[in-house]
Amino acid sequence: MALMLMTLVLPGSAQLVAGNKRVGRIALRIWAVLVLGLVVTLVVGLFWHGILFRLTFDPAALLWLRLLLTALAIGWAMLFIDAWRIGQPLTLNMAHRRAAIGVNGVLSLTIAAALLFSAHLVGVQRDFILAMSGDGAVTDAHAGRYNVLLLGGDSGAGRWGLRPDSMTVASIDAQSGRTVLISLPRNMKNFPFARGSVMREQFPDGFDADYLNGVSTWAGDNTELFPDSDNPGVDATISAIEGITGLKINYWAMVNLKGFKNLVDAVGGVTLNVRQPIPVGGLGSNVTGYVKPGVRKLNGHEVLWFSRARDDSDDYSRMARQKCVMGAMLQQISPQSAVRNFADIADASSSMVSTNIPSGEFPRFVELALKARGQKVSTLSLVPPMINTADPDIPLVRHKVTQAIDRAEGKAPAKKAKAKAKPSGEQATVVTGGSLGSKSTGYAANDADDLGSAC
């Protein structure tokens, strides 16, 4: 019993005392190196979180860690068996022999199972990174900010990148993680493209062939204009977003809305403030039910329709609700819940997102996301009455974008709260599903310095 407990606490010590001393010395040296390496990594990680994030998102490091954990599981189990052998079990009476076998079996199988399960989780993480990472080039922050274009579209055969229903730029401070969500309506027309782009050459006077969400389709029908592009629709959409906002886009991510449902279920749901009944269905099909009002934890199916529905509302209300979902998930998905549901989250995410963010950039954005959780999220939506979507005032758009970012960085005063007068023939407060407001005053979540309070 003592030899087996020694093996549990200090692998190799049993062999050093009563067995093959050479095996014992090798095992102890390996154990000492592993413990020292773990302690050094944790101590350094306390002061520099980046090293932990880099190890977690480096496919090569994850492969070696998986192999190490597997070898450790096998080696440790063999040391337990050898400790049982050198304890001379055949000299014991039957009752004691059975007890020794039971203890040895429990210890060896428990340790091996824990290490092999850890190796499995490392493998899941590595597969997740390989599935998620894109082939884009690493880019530096622009004016101290990373601008990531988030595109949302329905899933289905051949539908990745087809007419995205949701377009939001997450402008993230490269140091603090302070984030501004800038949303563009899908029905915007007559907007310019970025200077020097292929689309600018085709539409020098502005895009009048379709709405903003049709840029992707137009590029997909004219792929010969993008001979070096793997995603003509996305690249064309990026040139449109840059031309409208004046922001330089670093990376993009396409979110499959139906896969998003699985992600919400994987994290156990999201708590949202539903201010009015939200239709389930519609969009060309029958309404089959409603997401009921109240502050409630919604499952993936309910959150999907909270984000998608526009029956009994409009695109601008839907944009506000989508921002509320983004803000809620940022604040509510803790590192602890991510660890508890890791395998399900990895499986849902890898089928939900297509992106060009290289795996080497994942640690940076994880660290920025953790910083962003403790801060307010600002929003700006380029919607009426501020912006005429049929003929947008581009200088005004760019001024509003700059103003929103400056306020988030503390370079401009925050908006003053305005008293809400009761409109004639209208309730004093009009709800829009996820936030307070009306079409004439702007939905609260679409233009806020604090998304959480607006929702």
Coordinates of C-alpha atoms in Angstrom, one line a residue:
M1 CA 0.0 0.0 0.0
A2 CA 2.8 2.4 0.9
L3 CA 4.6 1.8 -2.4
M4 CA 1.4 2.5 -4.4
L5 CA 0.8 5.7 -2.4
M6 CA 4.4 6.7 -3.0
T7 CA 3.8 6.3 -6.7
L8 CA 0.7 8.5 -6.5
V9 CA 2.6 11.3 -4.8
L10 CA 6.0 10.9 -6.4
P11 CA 6.1 8.7 -9.4
G12 CA 9.3 6.6 -9.4
S13 CA 9.9 6.7 -5.7
A14 CA 8.6 3.2 -5.1
Q15 CA 11.1 1.8 -7.7
L16 CA 13.9 3.9 -6.1
V17 CA 13.2 2.4 -2.7
A18 CA 12.4 -1.2 -3.4
G19 CA 12.6 -1.9 -7.2
N20 CA 14.7 -1.0 -10.3
K21 CA 16.6 2.1 -9.1
R22 CA 17.4 3.1 -12.7
V23 CA 13.7 3.2 -13.6
G24 CA 13.0 5.1 -10.4
R25 CA 15.7 7.7 -11.2
I26 CA 14.4 8.2 -14.7
A27 CA 10.8 8.6 -13.6
L28 CA 11.7 11.0 -10.8
R29 CA 13.8 13.2 -13.2
I30 CA 10.9 13.3 -15.7
W31 CA 8.5 14.1 -13.0
A32 CA 10.7 16.9 -11.6
V33 CA 11.1 18.5 -15.1
L34 CA 7.3 18.4 -15.7
V35 CA 6.5 19.9 -12.3
L36 CA 9.1 22.6 -12.7
G37 CA 7.9 23.4 -16.2
L38 CA 4.3 23.6 -15.0
V39 CA 5.2 25.9 -12.0
V40 CA 7.3 28.2 -14.2
T41 CA 4.6 28.4 -16.9
L42 CA 1.9 29.2 -14.3
V43 CA 4.1 31.8 -12.5
V44 CA 5.0 33.5 -15.8
G45 CA 1.4 33.3 -16.9
L46 CA 0.2 35.2 -13.8
F47 CA 2.2 38.2 -14.9
W48 CA 2.0 37.7 -18.7
H49 CA -1.3 36.1 -19.7
G50 CA -0.3 36.2 -23.3
I51 CA 2.0 33.2 -22.9
L52 CA -0.9 31.0 -21.7
F53 CA -3.1 32.1 -24.6
R54 CA -0.3 31.5 -27.1
L55 CA 0.2 27.9 -25.7
T56 CA -3.5 27.3 -25.8
F57 CA -3.9 28.4 -29.4
D58 CA -0.6 27.0 -31.0
P59 CA -1.5 23.8 -32.9
A60 CA 2.1 22.6 -32.7
A61 CA 2.3 23.1 -28.9
L62 CA -1.1 21.4 -28.5
L63 CA 0.1 18.4 -30.5
W64 CA 3.1 17.9 -28.3
L65 CA 1.1 18.4 -25.2
R66 CA -1.4 15.8 -26.3
L67 CA 1.4 13.3 -27.0
L68 CA 3.0 14.1 -23.6
L69 CA -0.2 13.6 -21.7
T70 CA -0.8 10.3 -23.5
A71 CA 2.7 9.1 -22.7
L72 CA 2.4 10.2 -19.1
A73 CA -0.8 8.3 -18.7
I74 CA 0.7 5.1 -20.0
G75 CA 4.0 5.5 -18.0
W76 CA 2.3 6.4 -14.7
A77 CA -0.1 3.4 -15.0
M78 CA 2.9 1.1 -15.6
L79 CA 4.7 2.5 -12.5
F80 CA 1.6 1.7 -10.4
I81 CA 1.5 -1.9 -11.8
D82 CA 5.3 -2.2 -11.0
A83 CA 4.8 -0.8 -7.5
W84 CA 2.1 -3.5 -6.9
R85 CA 4.5 -6.2 -8.2
I86 CA 7.5 -5.2 -6.1
G87 CA 5.2 -5.2 -3.0
Q88 CA 5.2 -9.0 -3.4
P89 CA 1.4 -9.5 -3.5
L90 CA 1.6 -13.3 -3.6
T91 CA 3.0 -13.2 0.0
L92 CA -0.3 -11.7 1.2
N93 CA -3.4 -13.5 2.3
M94 CA -6.2 -13.6 -0.2
A95 CA -8.2 -10.7 1.5
H96 CA -5.2 -8.4 1.6
R97 CA -4.2 -9.4 -2.0
R98 CA -7.7 -8.5 -3.3
A99 CA -7.5 -5.2 -1.4
A100 CA -4.1 -4.4 -2.9
I101 CA -5.4 -5.2 -6.4
G102 CA -8.4 -3.0 -5.9
V103 CA -6.4 0.0 -4.6
N104 CA -3.9 -0.4 -7.4
G105 CA -6.6 -0.7 -10.0
V106 CA -8.5 2.4 -8.8
L107 CA -5.3 4.5 -8.6
S108 CA -3.8 3.5 -11.9
L109 CA -7.1 3.7 -13.9
T110 CA -8.1 7.0 -12.2
I111 CA -4.8 8.7 -13.0
A112 CA -4.6 7.2 -16.6
A113 CA -8.3 8.2 -17.3
A114 CA -7.8 11.7 -16.1
L115 CA -4.6 12.2 -18.2
L116 CA -6.2 10.5 -21.3
F117 CA -9.3 12.7 -21.0
S118 CA -7.0 15.8 -20.7
A119 CA -5.2 14.6 -23.9
H120 CA -8.6 14.3 -25.5
L121 CA -9.6 17.9 -24.6
V122 CA -6.2 19.1 -25.9
G123 CA -7.0 17.3 -29.2
V124 CA -10.4 18.9 -29.3
Q125 CA -8.8 22.3 -28.8
R126 CA -6.3 21.6 -31.6
D127 CA -8.9 20.4 -34.0
F128 CA -11.0 23.5 -33.2
I129 CA -8.1 25.8 -33.9
L130 CA -7.3 24.1 -37.2
A131 CA -11.0 24.2 -38.2
M132 CA -11.5 27.9 -37.2
S133 CA -8.3 29.5 -38.3
G134 CA -8.2 31.3 -41.6
D135 CA -5.4 32.0 -44.1
G136 CA -5.4 35.7 -43.9
A137 CA -2.2 37.7 -43.4
V138 CA -1.4 39.1 -39.9
T139 CA -2.2 42.8 -39.9
D140 CA -1.4 45.6 -37.5
A141 CA -3.9 47.8 -35.7
H142 CA -5.1 50.9 -37.5
A143 CA -4.9 54.0 -35.4
G144 CA -4.7 51.8 -32.4
R145 CA -7.7 49.7 -33.2
Y146 CA -8.5 46.4 -34.7
N147 CA -11.6 46.4 -37.0
V148 CA -13.2 43.1 -37.5
L149 CA -16.2 42.7 -39.9
L150 CA -18.8 40.4 -38.5
L151 CA -21.2 39.0 -41.2
G152 CA -24.3 37.0 -40.4
G153 CA -26.1 34.8 -42.9
D154 CA -28.3 31.8 -43.1
S155 CA -26.9 28.3 -43.5
G156 CA -27.6 25.8 -46.2
A157 CA -25.9 24.2 -49.2
G158 CA -23.9 26.8 -51.1
R159 CA -25.1 29.6 -48.9
W160 CA -21.9 30.7 -47.1
G161 CA -21.4 34.3 -47.9
L162 CA -24.7 34.7 -49.8
R163 CA -26.4 38.0 -49.2
P164 CA -25.4 38.5 -45.5
D165 CA -28.4 39.7 -43.4
S166 CA -26.2 41.2 -40.7
M167 CA -23.1 43.4 -41.1
T168 CA -21.3 44.8 -38.0
V169 CA -17.8 46.2 -37.6
A170 CA -16.4 45.5 -34.1
S171 CA -13.8 48.2 -33.6
I172 CA -11.6 47.1 -30.7
D173 CA -9.0 49.2 -28.9
A174 CA -5.7 47.3 -29.3
Q175 CA -4.7 48.0 -25.6
S176 CA -7.8 48.1 -23.5
G177 CA -10.3 46.0 -25.5
R178 CA -12.9 48.8 -25.4
T179 CA -15.3 47.9 -28.2
V180 CA -17.6 49.9 -30.5
L181 CA -20.1 47.9 -32.6
I182 CA -20.9 49.7 -35.8
S183 CA -23.8 48.2 -37.8
L184 CA -24.8 48.8 -41.4
P185 CA -28.3 48.2 -42.7
R186 CA -28.6 45.6 -45.5
N187 CA -30.8 47.9 -47.5
M188 CA -28.3 50.7 -48.0
K189 CA -27.8 51.9 -51.6
N190 CA -25.7 54.3 -53.6
F191 CA -22.6 54.1 -51.4
P192 CA -19.0 54.3 -52.5
F193 CA -16.3 51.6 -52.4
A194 CA -12.8 51.9 -51.0
R195 CA -10.4 53.8 -53.2
G196 CA -8.2 51.5 -55.4
S197 CA -10.6 48.5 -55.1
V198 CA -12.0 46.4 -57.9
M199 CA -15.5 47.4 -57.0
R200 CA -14.6 51.1 -57.1
E201 CA -13.5 50.7 -60.7
Q202 CA -16.8 49.0 -61.6
F203 CA -18.9 51.5 -59.7
P204 CA -17.1 54.9 -59.6
D205 CA -20.3 56.8 -58.8
G206 CA -21.6 54.4 -56.1
F207 CA -23.2 51.0 -56.0
D208 CA -26.7 51.3 -57.6
A209 CA -27.1 47.7 -58.8
D210 CA -28.5 46.4 -55.5
Y211 CA -28.6 46.9 -51.8
L212 CA -25.5 46.5 -49.6
N213 CA -26.2 42.9 -48.8
G214 CA -26.3 42.3 -52.6
V215 CA -22.6 43.2 -53.1
S216 CA -21.6 39.7 -52.2
T217 CA -24.0 38.2 -54.8
W218 CA -22.8 40.6 -57.5
A219 CA -19.2 39.7 -56.8
G220 CA -20.0 36.0 -56.8
D221 CA -21.6 36.5 -60.3
N222 CA -18.4 38.3 -61.5
T223 CA -15.6 36.2 -60.0
E224 CA -13.4 36.9 -63.1
L225 CA -12.8 40.3 -61.6
F226 CA -11.3 38.7 -58.5
P227 CA -8.7 36.2 -59.8
D228 CA -6.6 36.2 -56.7
S229 CA -9.5 36.0 -54.2
D230 CA -10.8 32.9 -52.4
N231 CA -13.9 34.8 -51.2
P232 CA -14.9 37.4 -53.8
G233 CA -18.2 38.2 -52.1
V234 CA -16.5 38.9 -48.7
D235 CA -13.7 40.9 -50.3
A236 CA -16.2 43.0 -52.3
T237 CA -18.3 43.6 -49.1
I238 CA -15.2 44.6 -47.2
S239 CA -14.4 47.3 -49.9
A240 CA -18.0 48.5 -49.5
I241 CA -17.8 48.7 -45.7
E242 CA -14.4 50.5 -45.9
G243 CA -15.8 53.0 -48.5
I244 CA -18.9 53.8 -46.3
T245 CA -17.3 54.0 -42.8
G246 CA -13.7 55.1 -43.7
L247 CA -12.4 52.3 -41.4
K248 CA -9.7 49.9 -42.6
I249 CA -10.9 46.3 -42.0
N250 CA -8.3 44.0 -40.4
Y251 CA -10.2 40.7 -40.5
W252 CA -13.6 39.2 -41.2
A253 CA -15.8 36.5 -39.7
M254 CA -18.9 35.0 -41.3
V255 CA -21.4 33.6 -38.7
N256 CA -23.8 30.9 -39.7
L257 CA -27.0 31.9 -37.9
K258 CA -28.3 28.3 -37.5
G259 CA -24.9 27.2 -36.2
F260 CA -25.2 30.1 -33.7
K261 CA -28.2 28.3 -32.2
N262 CA -26.0 25.4 -31.3
L263 CA -23.4 27.6 -29.7
V264 CA -26.0 29.2 -27.4
D265 CA -27.2 25.7 -26.4
A266 CA -23.6 24.7 -25.8
V267 CA -23.1 27.5 -23.2
G268 CA -26.4 26.8 -21.5
G269 CA -28.5 29.6 -22.9
V270 CA -28.3 33.4 -22.7
T271 CA -30.3 35.7 -20.4
L272 CA -32.0 38.6 -22.3
N273 CA -34.6 41.2 -21.6
V274 CA -37.4 40.5 -24.1
R275 CA -39.6 43.6 -24.0
Q276 CA -42.4 42.4 -26.4
P277 CA -43.4 39.1 -28.0
I278 CA -41.0 38.1 -30.7
P279 CA -42.4 36.0 -33.6
V280 CA -40.9 32.6 -34.2
G281 CA -41.1 32.0 -38.0
G282 CA -42.2 34.5 -40.6
L283 CA -39.6 35.6 -43.2
G284 CA -41.7 34.0 -45.9
S285 CA -43.2 31.2 -43.7
N286 CA -45.9 31.0 -41.1
V287 CA -45.4 32.3 -37.5
T288 CA -45.4 29.2 -35.3
G289 CA -45.1 30.9 -31.9
Y290 CA -43.6 33.7 -29.9
V291 CA -40.6 34.3 -27.6
K292 CA -42.4 35.5 -24.5
P293 CA -41.6 38.8 -22.8
G294 CA -39.6 39.1 -19.6
V295 CA -36.0 38.8 -18.4
R296 CA -35.4 35.2 -19.2
K297 CA -32.7 32.7 -20.0
L298 CA -33.4 31.7 -23.7
N299 CA -32.2 28.6 -25.4
G300 CA -30.6 28.5 -28.8
H301 CA -33.8 28.3 -30.8
E302 CA -35.3 31.3 -29.0
V303 CA -32.1 33.4 -29.2
L304 CA -31.9 32.7 -32.9
W305 CA -35.4 34.1 -33.5
F306 CA -34.8 36.9 -31.1
S307 CA -31.9 37.9 -33.4
R308 CA -33.6 37.1 -36.7
A309 CA -37.3 38.0 -36.5
R310 CA -38.6 41.1 -38.2
D311 CA -42.3 40.3 -38.4
D312 CA -44.2 43.0 -36.5
S313 CA -41.0 45.1 -36.5
D314 CA -38.3 46.1 -39.0
D315 CA -34.7 45.6 -39.9
Y316 CA -33.6 48.4 -37.5
S317 CA -35.3 46.7 -34.6
R318 CA -33.6 43.5 -35.5
M319 CA -30.2 45.2 -35.6
A320 CA -30.9 46.5 -32.1
R321 CA -31.8 43.0 -30.8
Q322 CA -28.7 41.5 -32.4
K323 CA -26.5 44.0 -30.5
C324 CA -28.2 43.0 -27.3
V325 CA -27.4 39.4 -28.0
M326 CA -23.7 40.2 -28.8
G327 CA -23.4 42.2 -25.5
A328 CA -25.1 39.5 -23.4
M329 CA -22.9 36.7 -24.7
L330 CA -19.7 38.8 -24.2
Q331 CA -20.7 39.4 -20.5
Q332 CA -22.3 36.1 -19.7
I333 CA -19.9 33.5 -21.2
S334 CA -17.3 33.3 -18.5
P335 CA -14.0 31.4 -18.8
Q336 CA -15.4 28.9 -16.2
S337 CA -18.5 28.1 -18.3
A338 CA -16.3 27.8 -21.4
V339 CA -14.2 25.2 -19.7
R340 CA -17.2 23.3 -18.4
N341 CA -18.8 23.1 -21.9
F342 CA -15.6 23.2 -23.9
A343 CA -16.1 20.2 -26.2
D344 CA -19.7 21.3 -27.1
I345 CA -18.6 25.0 -27.7
A346 CA -15.7 23.9 -29.9
D347 CA -17.9 21.6 -32.0
A348 CA -20.6 24.4 -32.4
S349 CA -18.1 27.1 -33.1
S350 CA -16.2 25.2 -35.8
S351 CA -19.4 24.7 -37.7
M352 CA -20.6 28.2 -37.0
V353 CA -17.8 30.5 -38.1
S354 CA -15.8 31.0 -41.3
T355 CA -13.0 33.5 -40.9
N356 CA -9.7 34.7 -42.3
I357 CA -8.2 35.4 -38.8
P358 CA -4.9 33.3 -38.7
S359 CA -4.5 31.1 -35.6
G360 CA -1.5 33.2 -34.5
E361 CA -3.9 36.1 -33.8
F362 CA -6.4 34.1 -31.7
P363 CA -4.4 34.7 -28.4
R364 CA -4.5 38.4 -29.0
F365 CA -8.3 38.5 -29.5
V366 CA -9.0 36.2 -26.6
E367 CA -7.0 38.5 -24.3
L368 CA -8.9 41.6 -25.7
A369 CA -12.2 39.8 -25.2
L370 CA -11.4 39.2 -21.6
K371 CA -10.5 42.8 -21.2
A372 CA -13.7 43.9 -22.9
R373 CA -15.9 41.9 -20.5
G374 CA -15.3 44.4 -17.8
Q375 CA -16.1 47.5 -19.9
K376 CA -19.0 49.1 -21.5
V377 CA -19.7 48.3 -25.2
S378 CA -20.6 51.3 -27.4
T379 CA -22.9 51.0 -30.4
L380 CA -23.7 53.0 -33.6
S381 CA -26.1 51.9 -36.3
L382 CA -26.2 53.8 -39.6
V383 CA -30.0 53.8 -39.8
P384 CA -32.8 56.4 -40.2
P385 CA -33.6 59.0 -39.3
M386 CA -29.9 59.8 -38.9
I387 CA -28.9 58.2 -42.3
N388 CA -31.0 58.0 -45.4
T389 CA -30.3 54.5 -46.5
A390 CA -31.4 55.2 -50.1
D391 CA -28.9 58.0 -50.5
P392 CA -26.5 58.0 -47.5
D393 CA -24.5 61.2 -46.6
I394 CA -21.1 59.5 -46.5
P395 CA -19.2 62.5 -44.8
L396 CA -21.9 62.4 -42.1
V397 CA -21.5 58.6 -41.7
R398 CA -17.8 58.9 -41.3
H399 CA -18.2 61.8 -38.8
K400 CA -20.6 59.7 -36.7
V401 CA -18.2 56.7 -36.8
T402 CA -15.2 58.8 -35.7
Q403 CA -17.4 60.5 -33.1
A404 CA -18.5 57.1 -31.6
I405 CA -14.9 55.8 -31.5
D406 CA -13.7 59.1 -29.9
R407 CA -16.3 58.9 -27.2
A408 CA -15.3 55.3 -26.4
E409 CA -11.7 56.4 -26.1
G410 CA -12.6 59.3 -23.9
K411 CA -11.7 61.9 -26.6
A412 CA -15.2 63.3 -26.8
P413 CA -17.9 63.9 -24.3
A414 CA -20.5 61.2 -23.9
K415 CA -24.0 61.8 -25.3
K416 CA -26.3 63.6 -22.9
A417 CA -29.5 61.7 -22.0
K418 CA -32.5 63.4 -23.5
A419 CA -35.9 63.6 -21.9
K420 CA -38.4 61.6 -23.9
A421 CA -41.5 63.6 -24.8
K422 CA -44.7 61.7 -25.4
P423 CA -45.4 61.7 -29.1
S424 CA -48.8 62.6 -30.3
G425 CA -51.1 59.6 -30.6
E426 CA -48.3 57.3 -29.5
Q427 CA -47.3 55.6 -26.2
A428 CA -44.6 57.5 -24.3
T429 CA -42.3 54.5 -24.6
V430 CA -42.2 52.2 -27.7
V431 CA -40.5 48.9 -27.3
T432 CA -38.5 47.2 -30.0
G433 CA -38.0 43.7 -28.7
G434 CA -34.6 44.2 -27.2
S435 CA -34.3 47.9 -26.5
L436 CA -36.3 51.0 -25.8
G437 CA -36.9 53.6 -28.5
S438 CA -38.9 54.3 -31.6
K439 CA -38.2 54.7 -35.3
S440 CA -38.3 58.5 -34.9
T441 CA -35.9 58.7 -32.0
G442 CA -33.7 55.7 -32.8
Y443 CA -33.6 52.3 -31.1
A444 CA -31.6 52.6 -27.8
A445 CA -29.3 49.6 -28.5
N446 CA -28.5 51.0 -32.0
D447 CA -26.9 54.1 -30.6
A448 CA -25.6 53.8 -27.1
D449 CA -22.4 54.4 -25.1
D450 CA -23.4 51.5 -22.8
L451 CA -25.0 48.6 -24.6
G452 CA -25.9 46.8 -21.4
S453 CA -28.1 49.6 -20.0
A454 CA -29.8 50.1 -23.4
C455 CA -30.8 46.5 -23.6

